[in-house]
Amino acid sequence: MLQLNTNGAEFIKRHIGPSAQDTEKMLAAIGIKSVDELIEKTIPTIIRSKKPMQIPEGLSEFEMLQSLKKIGDKNIVATNFIGQGYYGTITPSVILRNIFENPGWYTQYTPYQAEIAQGRLESLLNFQTMVCDLTGLPIANASLLDEATAAAEAMAMIFNHVNKTDSVTQPKFFVDSAIFPQTKGVLVTRAAPIHIQIEEGSYQSTKIDNTYFGAILQYPNNTGSIEDYTAFIDQVHQAGGLVILVADIMSLTLLKSPGELNADVAVGNTQRFGVPMGFGGPHAAYFATKDEFKRGMPGRLIGVSIDAQGGRALRMALQTREQHIKREKATSNICTAQALLANMAVMYTVYHGPVGLKKIAQKIHGLAQNLEARLTSLGITQANKFYFDTLHLTGFDIAALQKEALAADINFRYFNDGKNDNTIAITIDETISENEIAKVVALFEKITGKKASGKVASTTSIPASLVRTSSYLEHPVFNTHHSETQMMRYIKQLENKDLSLNTSMISLGSCTMKLNAATEMIPVSWPAFSSMHPFAPSSQTLGYQEMATELSAYLCESTGFTACSLQPNSGAQGEYAGLLTIRAYHEHHKQAHRNIVLIPISAHGTNPASAVMAGFKVIVVACDAAGDIDVNDLKEKANLHKDNLGGLMITYPSTHGVFEETIIDICDSIHALGGLVYMDGANMNAQVGLTSPGAIGADVCHLNLHKTFAIPHGGGGPGMGPICVNDKLAPFLPGHIYNKSKIGAVSAAPMGSASILLISYAYIKMLGATGLQLATAYAILNANYMKSRLEKKYTILYAGKNGTCAHEFIIDLRPFKATAGIEAEDVAKRLIDYGFHAPTMSFPVAGTIMIEPTESEDKPELDRFCDALISIHDEIMAIEKGLSDKLDNPLKNAPHTQKVICADEWKHAYTRQEAAFPLYYVQQNKFWPTVARVNNTHGDRNLVCTCEPVASYA
Ligand SMILES: Cc1ncc(COP(=O)(O)O)c(C=O)c1O
């Protein structure tokens, strides 16, 4: 029985919104007797789960924290000198408390509704400005997933730029042997399906000709050496190729920028700007390039525009680049990125300012020089002529050192790559002080039996030709907020501009904006998890391993599959990884020609984009009038391509919010022709515990942990997109440099953004089997309750055969265009005046909104939202009847800012009260948009993606 059991786990009632009494009222409104009956009518019997989930019953919040603490105690937080792209960093407490641990920031959605997202848009614009300044390149995006995938995105971008026509004339890509191995690993994975030929070598000895489209180098490189690439960059350019530099962001405060070196693209990680290592993530990677490549850039770009009042307003620029529009022609599948972490990194820069940042970099450099002097006095060889933070050491008993260091919980980087064997690297970061340096020296003294002396060099170890002389971060935003009071207020000022889950429900269809409970979030900040280096010895990471093993088992149980990879850093990365497993399976069975994948027209844009990246050709399948996959069209196309059929990608329940009855038949027909089925798990919130991808006949799926499993969206990331697979595909899961596999790595770190896996782990632990099932049932109940209220006023597109929807439903707004001149955008913006974020706009059907309330919203909130939409309907009717002007009405002028409402002049035919306080509840909790409706085309025509000069604000 699907009932809110008053004796059940404490957290169930905290996570699920409606009370038992309200449940009765909601069922009565739908006209159904019980939640069980609703589920029976909604999910086809044939795919209903037959057995209870093998997941323990829920722990209380207190119990869960205690048990996770014990698991954390199994991790050893060592002093890390490993470097390799991950560094100890000091997160300023004001940022930790006011952003990282603040639902006002972490529960935000991607800033599609720009009018209620000006705070994070401003911060992300600061991020882009910071990246542009430090890299010396004019345009940067608002983050990518990690350094390695950012490098792969850059590779794909320049490949497409250079090889503009279908015939690829420059297929080769030079990879300098001295880039981080995890980056190389991802490049190799990403290159193969799109037929890029990776040529690895030394930049000093390789001759680049016109068969190369580009090259990638690391600055400073894998062993820490600072190399001058100027001549090589010229050589690549002369051959018609382009150059990517992977640059350490901290070092760029002291080193000549990639732009000054004439690199075409710079990528890297901003982790060491105040974002904990977290055993691999989440962190924001950056991507900057020259102006001429801006239209091919991956990810989201924030730009400056104007609003309806002519004031400055920010929004996401060049939205036509989104996969929604480009689909299989998109060259990147990046959707969710790392917005929250980008905001943290830039706030670190805002707080420290250019002078503070440089001081941190100089301290790091100085300590490295200090250590070099003392170690070389012991007779140890330091191989880097020039370096920033990393010493490359040889000439001593490495095994002896390793033994002593491990015993002292000190980690160095021990090479075992065939090129640098018998050497180690020591990397200094911001957290290292003289004390730690002294401990390192003592270790070396012990193994050499000598006493260190050594005088620190008086000059820097940066070559004169590469010393940075150009200025950076001169904008006032980086030179103002340096006291904690100023910083706290700046963060708060931005937070106040944004509508988050701590204001009202965000009913985004397909995005599952559910509760991100505080108890789920707390462990992410614990040093036992946050301070772990992803390449720490496995003997130190037992806690992470235990959590990951347990979580993988729960995810397999939820999907009906048998194996799991936690590596992909977003849903789209999961799609890519999952499709690679299918590709590898066919290759393994000598069926490499199976390169066709069928994708319904209703699919999310990332599906075709990921398919192309994984080397598939996309054939689009039609949907019928009821919104279901057109089974005849599907079978016809599957048959037509049967010899080359790789598989099918489907979303279930469909993006139309319906559990299609034909799903088993669909999967069977693909299998019968030798194809495999990929299920996009974005809608798993309608499945967990009641049915599963395994039950519908799929072979692999990804899970958006940032939807179904409670990781917050962070204003556009982080996210996690693990994949689960059946036995057939288990041998083909992603590997890593430290764990070789058939398809290689898809992320820089073996467990992706490992630290936020804790959130999903905690969510599952506290809900337990009963709670997980109830959460799904209530997600469906809440959606059907809203549907029952709204269908009296609006046309609902699509429903299952018994008239119920899944966990979301689509409202058709298209008819109002003809009757009242009202478009979906007008309704979305008017909802802001009512204190709500708009539902998903125009996906999967243009001119509609898709509402997904989730289980976490209670009946009063659902009612407020329905009241708002019903009141908006009345406003539309007034226009239809001629009672309200077609152009001058509350919808067309929405949203109304405080400035507009309080202005001395009010020229409209409706009142200020009607504009700003249209319903009684709004008076209790008014949320003011800080800008009026944003003009998108103006911004795209006049693209400005960095903070404008101060004069322009005047
Ligand atoms: C149906 C569907 N598939 C895939 C994705 C991509 O997921 P992500 O944004 O995590 O990359 C989304 C994102 O909203 C989605 O709604």
PDB file of N, CA and C in Angstrom, residues 417-444:
ATOM      1  N   ASP A 417      54.815   6.195 -15.560  1.00  0.00           N
ATOM      2  CA  ASP A 417      54.212   6.379 -16.879  1.00  0.00           C
ATOM      3  C   ASP A 417      55.152   6.018 -18.019  1.00  0.00           C
ATOM      4  N   GLY A 418      56.302   5.410 -17.657  1.00  0.00           N
ATOM      5  CA  GLY A 418      57.246   5.033 -18.706  1.00  0.00           C
ATOM      6  C   GLY A 418      58.117   6.189 -19.167  1.00  0.00           C
ATOM      7  N   LYS A 419      57.732   7.409 -18.804  1.00  0.00           N
ATOM      8  CA  LYS A 419      58.534   8.566 -19.248  1.00  0.00           C
ATOM      9  C   LYS A 419      59.285   9.198 -18.079  1.00  0.00           C
ATOM     10  N   ASN A 420      58.615   9.232 -16.948  1.00  0.00           N
ATOM     11  CA  ASN A 420      59.206   9.909 -15.786  1.00  0.00           C
ATOM     12  C   ASN A 420      59.446   8.949 -14.623  1.00  0.00           C
ATOM     13  N   ASP A 421      59.506   7.653 -14.943  1.00  0.00           N
ATOM     14  CA  ASP A 421      59.704   6.683 -13.864  1.00  0.00           C
ATOM     15  C   ASP A 421      60.972   7.048 -13.089  1.00  0.00           C
ATOM     16  N   ASN A 422      60.987   6.666 -11.827  1.00  0.00           N
ATOM     17  CA  ASN A 422      62.114   7.006 -10.953  1.00  0.00           C
ATOM     18  C   ASN A 422      62.243   8.505 -10.676  1.00  0.00           C
ATOM     19  N   THR A 423      61.138   9.200 -10.847  1.00  0.00           N
ATOM     20  CA  THR A 423      61.112  10.605 -10.424  1.00  0.00           C
ATOM     21  C   THR A 423      59.830  10.824  -9.627  1.00  0.00           C
ATOM     22  N   ILE A 424      59.816  11.879  -8.855  1.00  0.00           N
ATOM     23  CA  ILE A 424      58.567  12.251  -8.192  1.00  0.00           C
ATOM     24  C   ILE A 424      58.337  13.743  -8.409  1.00  0.00           C
ATOM     25  N   ALA A 425      57.097  14.165  -8.163  1.00  0.00           N
ATOM     26  CA  ALA A 425      56.822  15.611  -8.196  1.00  0.00           C
ATOM     27  C   ALA A 425      56.233  16.028  -6.858  1.00  0.00           C
ATOM     28  N   ILE A 426      56.593  17.225  -6.465  1.00  0.00           N
ATOM     29  CA  ILE A 426      56.022  17.811  -5.247  1.00  0.00           C
ATOM     30  C   ILE A 426      55.400  19.146  -5.635  1.00  0.00           C
ATOM     31  N   THR A 427      54.112  19.251  -5.381  1.00  0.00           N
ATOM     32  CA  THR A 427      53.403  20.483  -5.757  1.00  0.00           C
ATOM     33  C   THR A 427      52.947  21.214  -4.494  1.00  0.00           C
ATOM     34  N   ILE A 428      53.212  22.506  -4.488  1.00  0.00           N
ATOM     35  CA  ILE A 428      52.835  23.334  -3.344  1.00  0.00           C
ATOM     36  C   ILE A 428      51.509  24.023  -3.647  1.00  0.00           C
ATOM     37  N   ASP A 429      50.666  24.110  -2.631  1.00  0.00           N
ATOM     38  CA  ASP A 429      49.430  24.869  -2.827  1.00  0.00           C
ATOM     39  C   ASP A 429      49.268  25.871  -1.682  1.00  0.00           C
ATOM     40  N   GLU A 430      48.136  26.544  -1.737  1.00  0.00           N
ATOM     41  CA  GLU A 430      47.854  27.630  -0.798  1.00  0.00           C
ATOM     42  C   GLU A 430      47.803  27.189   0.665  1.00  0.00           C
ATOM     43  N   THR A 431      47.488  25.920   0.894  1.00  0.00           N
ATOM     44  CA  THR A 431      47.324  25.468   2.283  1.00  0.00           C
ATOM     45  C   THR A 431      48.661  25.111   2.930  1.00  0.00           C
ATOM     46  N   ILE A 432      49.711  25.055   2.118  1.00  0.00           N
ATOM     47  CA  ILE A 432      51.017  24.619   2.642  1.00  0.00           C
ATOM     48  C   ILE A 432      51.726  25.809   3.296  1.00  0.00           C
ATOM     49  N   SER A 433      52.321  25.518   4.470  1.00  0.00           N
ATOM     50  CA  SER A 433      53.065  26.569   5.162  1.00  0.00           C
ATOM     51  C   SER A 433      54.499  26.070   5.392  1.00  0.00           C
ATOM     52  N   GLU A 434      55.290  26.899   6.012  1.00  0.00           N
ATOM     53  CA  GLU A 434      56.672  26.529   6.374  1.00  0.00           C
ATOM     54  C   GLU A 434      56.697  25.218   7.161  1.00  0.00           C
ATOM     55  N   ASN A 435      55.673  25.010   7.982  1.00  0.00           N
ATOM     56  CA  ASN A 435      55.603  23.791   8.809  1.00  0.00           C
ATOM     57  C   ASN A 435      55.613  22.531   7.963  1.00  0.00           C
ATOM     58  N   GLU A 436      54.730  22.541   6.935  1.00  0.00           N
ATOM     59  CA  GLU A 436      54.652  21.350   6.076  1.00  0.00           C
ATOM     60  C   GLU A 436      55.954  21.186   5.278  1.00  0.00           C
ATOM     61  N   ILE A 437      56.516  22.326   4.859  1.00  0.00           N
ATOM     62  CA  ILE A 437      57.778  22.254   4.112  1.00  0.00           C
ATOM     63  C   ILE A 437      58.842  21.603   5.008  1.00  0.00           C
ATOM     64  N   ALA A 438      58.858  22.002   6.270  1.00  0.00           N
ATOM     65  CA  ALA A 438      59.853  21.444   7.194  1.00  0.00           C
ATOM     66  C   ALA A 438      59.660  19.930   7.333  1.00  0.00           C
ATOM     67  N   LYS A 439      58.389  19.489   7.343  1.00  0.00           N
ATOM     68  CA  LYS A 439      58.136  18.042   7.468  1.00  0.00           C
ATOM     69  C   LYS A 439      58.655  17.297   6.232  1.00  0.00           C
ATOM     70  N   VAL A 440      58.464  17.908   5.070  1.00  0.00           N
ATOM     71  CA  VAL A 440      58.931  17.273   3.836  1.00  0.00           C
ATOM     72  C   VAL A 440      60.465  17.187   3.863  1.00  0.00           C
ATOM     73  N   VAL A 441      61.085  18.276   4.258  1.00  0.00           N
ATOM     74  CA  VAL A 441      62.550  18.289   4.298  1.00  0.00           C
ATOM     75  C   VAL A 441      63.033  17.202   5.272  1.00  0.00           C
ATOM     76  N   ALA A 442      62.339  17.088   6.394  1.00  0.00           N
ATOM     77  CA  ALA A 442      62.743  16.081   7.388  1.00  0.00           C
ATOM     78  C   ALA A 442      62.675  14.674   6.798  1.00  0.00           C
ATOM     79  N   LEU A 443      61.662  14.412   5.978  1.00  0.00           N
ATOM     80  CA  LEU A 443      61.549  13.083   5.344  1.00  0.00           C
ATOM     81  C   LEU A 443      62.767  12.809   4.455  1.00  0.00           C
ATOM     82  N   PHE A 444      63.127  13.813   3.670  1.00  0.00           N
ATOM     83  CA  PHE A 444      64.268  13.645   2.769  1.00  0.00           C
ATOM     84  C   PHE A 444      65.570  13.522   3.562  1.00  0.00           C
TER      85      PHE A 444
END
